[in-house]
Amino acid sequence: MAIFSKTCEYAIRAVFYIAHKTANGGRVGIKDIATGIVSPELYLAKILQDLSRKGLISSYKGPNGGFFIEPTSLSKPLSEIVEAVDGDSLFYGCALGLKQCSEVNPCPLHNDFKAIRDKIHLLLNTTTVGEFNNELMNGLFSLKK
């Protein structure tokens, strides 16, 4: 079971991959990223363009171009990627998708789901993009399904 949309999954995995591959400088191309995270290249290109426009990753065009992460972006929380791609419904939305669900008018799952939702938000707000580079370099983590 995934809690993120497929687009968001690809975005997070791609950002981790780019951070890992460009940790010592340089850039990484779309083909390498798509292969590295097992993602459709054209779909991923659109995702990365959007993340670049929103300032979460950087890119250069041309023969020596590619994607990279600015050092300051390594300290950004994962919640910024989730919100850039999927919005904030994971952090504030109803488990049943009801628009009127609230503290005053709760759905049957409201209280239990709110606790889970708050834990996910805390995790993604306190986990940074650059946090896993050492583990990725040492092969302790994988970005492939």
PDB file of C-alpha atoms in Angstrom:
ATOM      1  CA  MET A   1       0.000   0.000   0.000  1.00  0.00           C
ATOM      2  CA  ALA A   2       1.354   3.390  -0.979  1.00  0.00           C
ATOM      3  CA  ILE A   3       0.435   6.619   0.758  1.00  0.00           C
ATOM      4  CA  PHE A   4       1.745   8.798  -2.075  1.00  0.00           C
ATOM      5  CA  SER A   5       0.504   9.127  -5.626  1.00  0.00           C
ATOM      6  CA  LYS A   6       2.663   7.434  -8.280  1.00  0.00           C
ATOM      7  CA  THR A   7       3.817  10.899  -9.386  1.00  0.00           C
ATOM      8  CA  CYS A   8       4.870  11.751  -5.842  1.00  0.00           C
ATOM      9  CA  GLU A   9       6.671   8.412  -5.444  1.00  0.00           C
ATOM     10  CA  TYR A  10       8.684   9.103  -8.596  1.00  0.00           C
ATOM     11  CA  ALA A  11       9.386  12.668  -7.464  1.00  0.00           C
ATOM     12  CA  ILE A  12      10.723  11.648  -4.049  1.00  0.00           C
ATOM     13  CA  ARG A  13      12.803   8.786  -5.455  1.00  0.00           C
ATOM     14  CA  ALA A  14      14.177  11.043  -8.210  1.00  0.00           C
ATOM     15  CA  VAL A  15      15.146  13.783  -5.753  1.00  0.00           C
ATOM     16  CA  PHE A  16      16.945  11.239  -3.565  1.00  0.00           C
ATOM     17  CA  TYR A  17      18.690   9.822  -6.645  1.00  0.00           C
ATOM     18  CA  ILE A  18      19.753  13.267  -7.888  1.00  0.00           C
ATOM     19  CA  ALA A  19      21.011  14.244  -4.430  1.00  0.00           C
ATOM     20  CA  HIS A  20      22.972  11.000  -4.213  1.00  0.00           C
ATOM     21  CA  LYS A  21      24.486  11.183  -7.709  1.00  0.00           C
ATOM     22  CA  THR A  22      25.415  14.868  -7.503  1.00  0.00           C
ATOM     23  CA  ALA A  23      26.713  14.894  -3.921  1.00  0.00           C
ATOM     24  CA  ASN A  24      30.260  15.562  -5.145  1.00  0.00           C
ATOM     25  CA  GLY A  25      29.204  18.056  -7.824  1.00  0.00           C
ATOM     26  CA  GLY A  26      28.168  17.482 -11.402  1.00  0.00           C
ATOM     27  CA  ARG A  27      24.805  16.791 -12.961  1.00  0.00           C
ATOM     28  CA  VAL A  28      22.788  13.724 -13.810  1.00  0.00           C
ATOM     29  CA  GLY A  29      20.721  13.224 -16.955  1.00  0.00           C
ATOM     30  CA  ILE A  30      17.116  12.176 -17.268  1.00  0.00           C
ATOM     31  CA  LYS A  31      17.962   8.770 -18.793  1.00  0.00           C
ATOM     32  CA  ASP A  32      20.232   7.910 -15.864  1.00  0.00           C
ATOM     33  CA  ILE A  33      17.630   9.036 -13.330  1.00  0.00           C
ATOM     34  CA  ALA A  34      14.813   7.091 -15.037  1.00  0.00           C
ATOM     35  CA  THR A  35      16.943   3.946 -15.131  1.00  0.00           C
ATOM     36  CA  GLY A  36      18.151   4.455 -11.567  1.00  0.00           C
ATOM     37  CA  ILE A  37      14.651   4.662 -10.099  1.00  0.00           C
ATOM     38  CA  VAL A  38      12.836   2.499 -12.689  1.00  0.00           C
ATOM     39  CA  SER A  39      10.546   5.220 -13.984  1.00  0.00           C
ATOM     40  CA  PRO A  40       9.150   6.075 -17.429  1.00  0.00           C
ATOM     41  CA  GLU A  41      11.504   8.725 -18.830  1.00  0.00           C
ATOM     42  CA  LEU A  42       8.944  11.075 -20.409  1.00  0.00           C
ATOM     43  CA  TYR A  43       6.695  11.007 -17.345  1.00  0.00           C
ATOM     44  CA  LEU A  44       9.686  11.632 -15.091  1.00  0.00           C
ATOM     45  CA  ALA A  45      10.859  14.528 -17.281  1.00  0.00           C
ATOM     46  CA  LYS A  46       7.564  16.339 -16.649  1.00  0.00           C
ATOM     47  CA  ILE A  47       7.821  15.719 -12.909  1.00  0.00           C
ATOM     48  CA  LEU A  48      11.401  17.017 -12.776  1.00  0.00           C
ATOM     49  CA  GLN A  49      10.533  20.106 -14.825  1.00  0.00           C
ATOM     50  CA  ASP A  50       7.821  20.912 -12.305  1.00  0.00           C
ATOM     51  CA  LEU A  51      10.163  20.351  -9.338  1.00  0.00           C
ATOM     52  CA  SER A  52      12.769  22.566 -11.013  1.00  0.00           C
ATOM     53  CA  ARG A  53      10.232  25.355 -11.594  1.00  0.00           C
ATOM     54  CA  LYS A  54       9.286  25.139  -7.913  1.00  0.00           C
ATOM     55  CA  GLY A  55      12.942  25.411  -6.830  1.00  0.00           C
ATOM     56  CA  LEU A  56      13.286  21.963  -5.262  1.00  0.00           C
ATOM     57  CA  ILE A  57      15.924  20.819  -7.763  1.00  0.00           C
ATOM     58  CA  SER A  58      18.048  22.657 -10.326  1.00  0.00           C
ATOM     59  CA  SER A  59      18.836  21.954 -13.949  1.00  0.00           C
ATOM     60  CA  TYR A  60      20.965  23.073 -16.873  1.00  0.00           C
ATOM     61  CA  LYS A  61      19.990  22.520 -20.476  1.00  0.00           C
ATOM     62  CA  GLY A  62      22.321  21.480 -23.260  1.00  0.00           C
ATOM     63  CA  PRO A  63      24.906  18.778 -23.951  1.00  0.00           C
ATOM     64  CA  ASN A  64      26.547  19.158 -20.529  1.00  0.00           C
ATOM     65  CA  GLY A  65      23.244  19.736 -18.797  1.00  0.00           C
ATOM     66  CA  GLY A  66      21.313  17.714 -16.322  1.00  0.00           C
ATOM     67  CA  PHE A  67      19.740  17.880 -12.910  1.00  0.00           C
ATOM     68  CA  PHE A  68      21.412  18.592  -9.586  1.00  0.00           C
ATOM     69  CA  ILE A  69      20.613  19.648  -6.039  1.00  0.00           C
ATOM     70  CA  GLU A  70      21.863  22.922  -4.604  1.00  0.00           C
ATOM     71  CA  PRO A  71      23.529  22.429  -1.193  1.00  0.00           C
ATOM     72  CA  THR A  72      20.794  24.514   0.474  1.00  0.00           C
ATOM     73  CA  SER A  73      18.108  22.231  -0.986  1.00  0.00           C
ATOM     74  CA  LEU A  74      19.592  19.219   0.788  1.00  0.00           C
ATOM     75  CA  SER A  75      18.187  20.554   4.047  1.00  0.00           C
ATOM     76  CA  LYS A  76      14.634  20.915   2.705  1.00  0.00           C
ATOM     77  CA  PRO A  77      12.080  18.578   4.283  1.00  0.00           C
ATOM     78  CA  LEU A  78      10.423  15.853   2.212  1.00  0.00           C
ATOM     79  CA  SER A  79       7.072  17.459   3.002  1.00  0.00           C
ATOM     80  CA  GLU A  80       7.961  20.203   0.482  1.00  0.00           C
ATOM     81  CA  ILE A  81       8.202  17.632  -2.307  1.00  0.00           C
ATOM     82  CA  VAL A  82       4.922  16.009  -1.282  1.00  0.00           C
ATOM     83  CA  GLU A  83       3.138  19.359  -1.157  1.00  0.00           C
ATOM     84  CA  ALA A  84       4.659  20.462  -4.496  1.00  0.00           C
ATOM     85  CA  VAL A  85       3.393  17.316  -6.217  1.00  0.00           C
ATOM     86  CA  ASP A  86       0.261  16.182  -4.348  1.00  0.00           C
ATOM     87  CA  GLY A  87      -0.752  19.241  -2.364  1.00  0.00           C
ATOM     88  CA  ASP A  88      -1.390  19.106   1.363  1.00  0.00           C
ATOM     89  CA  SER A  89      -4.373  16.736   1.463  1.00  0.00           C
ATOM     90  CA  LEU A  90      -2.183  13.961   2.926  1.00  0.00           C
ATOM     91  CA  PHE A  91      -1.537  16.226   5.919  1.00  0.00           C
ATOM     92  CA  TYR A  92      -4.960  17.782   6.338  1.00  0.00           C
ATOM     93  CA  GLY A  93      -7.491  15.792   4.310  1.00  0.00           C
ATOM     94  CA  CYS A  94     -10.170  13.358   5.367  1.00  0.00           C
ATOM     95  CA  ALA A  95      -9.442   9.612   5.210  1.00  0.00           C
ATOM     96  CA  LEU A  96     -12.757   9.110   3.426  1.00  0.00           C
ATOM     97  CA  GLY A  97     -12.327  12.110   1.142  1.00  0.00           C
ATOM     98  CA  LEU A  98     -15.195  14.053   2.691  1.00  0.00           C
ATOM     99  CA  LYS A  99     -15.016  17.832   2.251  1.00  0.00           C
ATOM    100  CA  GLN A 100     -17.037  18.629   5.360  1.00  0.00           C
ATOM    101  CA  CYS A 101     -14.988  16.421   7.720  1.00  0.00           C
ATOM    102  CA  SER A 102     -13.544  18.456  10.603  1.00  0.00           C
ATOM    103  CA  GLU A 103     -13.118  18.498  14.376  1.00  0.00           C
ATOM    104  CA  VAL A 104     -16.678  19.807  14.615  1.00  0.00           C
ATOM    105  CA  ASN A 105     -18.139  17.449  12.009  1.00  0.00           C
ATOM    106  CA  PRO A 106     -15.884  14.332  12.059  1.00  0.00           C
ATOM    107  CA  CYS A 107     -16.222  11.298   9.815  1.00  0.00           C
ATOM    108  CA  PRO A 108     -16.100   7.827  11.466  1.00  0.00           C
ATOM    109  CA  LEU A 109     -12.313   7.587  10.908  1.00  0.00           C
ATOM    110  CA  HIS A 110     -11.461  11.195  11.755  1.00  0.00           C
ATOM    111  CA  ASN A 111      -9.832  10.847  15.168  1.00  0.00           C
ATOM    112  CA  ASP A 112      -7.767   7.738  14.406  1.00  0.00           C
ATOM    113  CA  PHE A 113      -6.733   8.998  10.966  1.00  0.00           C
ATOM    114  CA  LYS A 114      -5.782  12.415  12.335  1.00  0.00           C
ATOM    115  CA  ALA A 115      -3.230  10.788  14.643  1.00  0.00           C
ATOM    116  CA  ILE A 116      -1.730   8.811  11.728  1.00  0.00           C
ATOM    117  CA  ARG A 117      -1.803  11.853   9.460  1.00  0.00           C
ATOM    118  CA  ASP A 118      -0.017  13.949  12.106  1.00  0.00           C
ATOM    119  CA  LYS A 119       2.728  11.310  12.478  1.00  0.00           C
ATOM    120  CA  ILE A 120       3.262  11.193   8.699  1.00  0.00           C
ATOM    121  CA  HIS A 121       3.419  14.990   8.576  1.00  0.00           C
ATOM    122  CA  LEU A 122       5.954  15.077  11.421  1.00  0.00           C
ATOM    123  CA  LEU A 123       8.094  12.401   9.744  1.00  0.00           C
ATOM    124  CA  LEU A 124       8.125  14.182   6.384  1.00  0.00           C
ATOM    125  CA  ASN A 125       8.655  17.589   7.999  1.00  0.00           C
ATOM    126  CA  THR A 126      11.684  16.397   9.968  1.00  0.00           C
ATOM    127  CA  THR A 127      13.284  14.228   7.258  1.00  0.00           C
ATOM    128  CA  THR A 128      15.480  16.111   4.811  1.00  0.00           C
ATOM    129  CA  VAL A 129      16.409  15.445   1.194  1.00  0.00           C
ATOM    130  CA  GLY A 130      20.113  15.012   1.973  1.00  0.00           C
ATOM    131  CA  GLU A 131      19.659  12.809   5.019  1.00  0.00           C
ATOM    132  CA  PHE A 132      20.104   9.491   3.217  1.00  0.00           C
ATOM    133  CA  ASN A 133      23.079  10.187   0.929  1.00  0.00           C
ATOM    134  CA  ASN A 134      25.577   8.199   3.016  1.00  0.00           C
ATOM    135  CA  GLU A 135      23.251   5.210   3.243  1.00  0.00           C
ATOM    136  CA  LEU A 136      22.606   5.311  -0.520  1.00  0.00           C
ATOM    137  CA  MET A 137      26.343   5.536  -1.246  1.00  0.00           C
ATOM    138  CA  ASN A 138      27.027   2.557   1.006  1.00  0.00           C
ATOM    139  CA  GLY A 139      24.245   0.497  -0.581  1.00  0.00           C
ATOM    140  CA  LEU A 140      22.162   0.339   2.603  1.00  0.00           C
ATOM    141  CA  PHE A 141      19.098   1.777   0.848  1.00  0.00           C
ATOM    142  CA  SER A 142      17.621   1.234  -2.599  1.00  0.00           C
ATOM    143  CA  LEU A 143      15.519   3.434  -4.866  1.00  0.00           C
ATOM    144  CA  LYS A 144      14.335   0.642  -7.160  1.00  0.00           C
ATOM    145  CA  LYS A 145      11.158  -1.378  -6.747  1.00  0.00           C
TER     146      LYS A 145
END
